[in-house]
Amino acid sequence: MMAEISRDVLLLVGATFMFLGSLGILRMPDLYGRMQSSTKSMTLGVASIMLAVAIHFGDKAEVVTRALAVVFF
């Protein structure tokens, strides 16, 4: 039960960060602003979604290892 709630919250947080990053790409006037808004928020979004994947597939060590490697690198 707790794993499902934390997984769903992480997925929602990751999707929200990625959505805000895509809005930043559309709204920023210059190249450097677009790069900054997309890089910071997309990194947080992907890290949150990969942590949710690691929680969801907690019993499969190879999936958890790959998801955590994506977060780390």
PDB file of C-alpha atoms in Angstrom:
ATOM      1  CA  MET A   1       0.000   0.000   0.000  1.00  0.00           C
ATOM      2  CA  MET A   2       2.720   2.491   0.952  1.00  0.00           C
ATOM      3  CA  ALA A   3       4.815   1.535  -2.082  1.00  0.00           C
ATOM      4  CA  GLU A   4       1.869   2.166  -4.397  1.00  0.00           C
ATOM      5  CA  ILE A   5       1.218   5.597  -2.915  1.00  0.00           C
ATOM      6  CA  SER A   6       4.870   6.640  -3.099  1.00  0.00           C
ATOM      7  CA  ARG A   7       5.123   5.302  -6.661  1.00  0.00           C
ATOM      8  CA  ASP A   8       2.051   7.278  -7.725  1.00  0.00           C
ATOM      9  CA  VAL A   9       3.290  10.447  -6.038  1.00  0.00           C
ATOM     10  CA  LEU A  10       6.703  10.145  -7.709  1.00  0.00           C
ATOM     11  CA  LEU A  11       5.070   9.606 -11.099  1.00  0.00           C
ATOM     12  CA  LEU A  12       2.881  12.658 -10.600  1.00  0.00           C
ATOM     13  CA  VAL A  13       5.826  14.798  -9.469  1.00  0.00           C
ATOM     14  CA  GLY A  14       7.933  13.618 -12.425  1.00  0.00           C
ATOM     15  CA  ALA A  15       5.189  14.297 -14.942  1.00  0.00           C
ATOM     16  CA  THR A  16       4.598  17.737 -13.436  1.00  0.00           C
ATOM     17  CA  PHE A  17       8.272  18.679 -13.646  1.00  0.00           C
ATOM     18  CA  MET A  18       8.482  17.490 -17.241  1.00  0.00           C
ATOM     19  CA  PHE A  19       5.347  19.426 -18.158  1.00  0.00           C
ATOM     20  CA  LEU A  20       6.732  22.581 -16.566  1.00  0.00           C
ATOM     21  CA  GLY A  21      10.010  22.075 -18.422  1.00  0.00           C
ATOM     22  CA  SER A  22       8.186  21.844 -21.725  1.00  0.00           C
ATOM     23  CA  LEU A  23       6.299  25.021 -20.898  1.00  0.00           C
ATOM     24  CA  GLY A  24       9.642  26.681 -20.142  1.00  0.00           C
ATOM     25  CA  ILE A  25      10.882  25.745 -23.590  1.00  0.00           C
ATOM     26  CA  LEU A  26       7.865  27.455 -25.146  1.00  0.00           C
ATOM     27  CA  ARG A  27       7.886  30.555 -22.922  1.00  0.00           C
ATOM     28  CA  MET A  28      11.562  31.511 -22.656  1.00  0.00           C
ATOM     29  CA  PRO A  29      12.691  34.132 -25.163  1.00  0.00           C
ATOM     30  CA  ASP A  30      16.308  33.098 -25.791  1.00  0.00           C
ATOM     31  CA  LEU A  31      18.379  29.965 -26.200  1.00  0.00           C
ATOM     32  CA  TYR A  32      20.042  30.063 -22.785  1.00  0.00           C
ATOM     33  CA  GLY A  33      16.759  30.466 -20.941  1.00  0.00           C
ATOM     34  CA  ARG A  34      15.290  27.527 -22.849  1.00  0.00           C
ATOM     35  CA  MET A  35      18.295  25.367 -22.068  1.00  0.00           C
ATOM     36  CA  GLN A  36      18.182  26.203 -18.367  1.00  0.00           C
ATOM     37  CA  SER A  37      14.455  25.678 -17.939  1.00  0.00           C
ATOM     38  CA  SER A  38      14.440  22.392 -19.798  1.00  0.00           C
ATOM     39  CA  THR A  39      17.591  20.920 -18.256  1.00  0.00           C
ATOM     40  CA  LYS A  40      16.791  21.464 -14.591  1.00  0.00           C
ATOM     41  CA  SER A  41      13.167  20.441 -14.670  1.00  0.00           C
ATOM     42  CA  MET A  42      13.571  17.525 -17.074  1.00  0.00           C
ATOM     43  CA  THR A  43      16.374  16.082 -14.941  1.00  0.00           C
ATOM     44  CA  LEU A  44      14.154  16.172 -11.859  1.00  0.00           C
ATOM     45  CA  GLY A  45      11.271  14.701 -13.844  1.00  0.00           C
ATOM     46  CA  VAL A  46      13.253  11.786 -15.218  1.00  0.00           C
ATOM     47  CA  ALA A  47      14.830  11.091 -11.813  1.00  0.00           C
ATOM     48  CA  SER A  48      11.395  11.005 -10.157  1.00  0.00           C
ATOM     49  CA  ILE A  49       9.959   8.702 -12.798  1.00  0.00           C
ATOM     50  CA  MET A  50      12.950   6.357 -12.596  1.00  0.00           C
ATOM     51  CA  LEU A  51      12.621   6.189  -8.813  1.00  0.00           C
ATOM     52  CA  ALA A  52       8.957   5.282  -9.309  1.00  0.00           C
ATOM     53  CA  VAL A  53      10.028   2.527 -11.712  1.00  0.00           C
ATOM     54  CA  ALA A  54      12.515   1.232  -9.143  1.00  0.00           C
ATOM     55  CA  ILE A  55       9.773   1.135  -6.498  1.00  0.00           C
ATOM     56  CA  HIS A  56       7.307  -0.569  -8.839  1.00  0.00           C
ATOM     57  CA  PHE A  57       9.744  -3.285  -9.903  1.00  0.00           C
ATOM     58  CA  GLY A  58      11.271  -3.709  -6.445  1.00  0.00           C
ATOM     59  CA  ASP A  59      11.560  -7.490  -6.699  1.00  0.00           C
ATOM     60  CA  LYS A  60      13.493  -7.480 -10.000  1.00  0.00           C
ATOM     61  CA  ALA A  61      17.098  -6.544  -9.253  1.00  0.00           C
ATOM     62  CA  GLU A  62      18.154  -5.867 -12.866  1.00  0.00           C
ATOM     63  CA  VAL A  63      15.339  -3.361 -13.461  1.00  0.00           C
ATOM     64  CA  VAL A  64      16.006  -1.580 -10.164  1.00  0.00           C
ATOM     65  CA  THR A  65      19.740  -1.446 -10.927  1.00  0.00           C
ATOM     66  CA  ARG A  66      19.153   0.077 -14.355  1.00  0.00           C
ATOM     67  CA  ALA A  67      16.656   2.612 -13.023  1.00  0.00           C
ATOM     68  CA  LEU A  68      19.013   3.701 -10.263  1.00  0.00           C
ATOM     69  CA  ALA A  69      21.894   3.900 -12.768  1.00  0.00           C
ATOM     70  CA  VAL A  70      19.808   6.257 -14.907  1.00  0.00           C
ATOM     71  CA  VAL A  71      19.168   8.433 -11.842  1.00  0.00           C
ATOM     72  CA  PHE A  72      22.832   8.381 -10.850  1.00  0.00           C
ATOM     73  CA  PHE A  73      24.281   9.190 -14.265  1.00  0.00           C
TER      74      PHE A  73
END
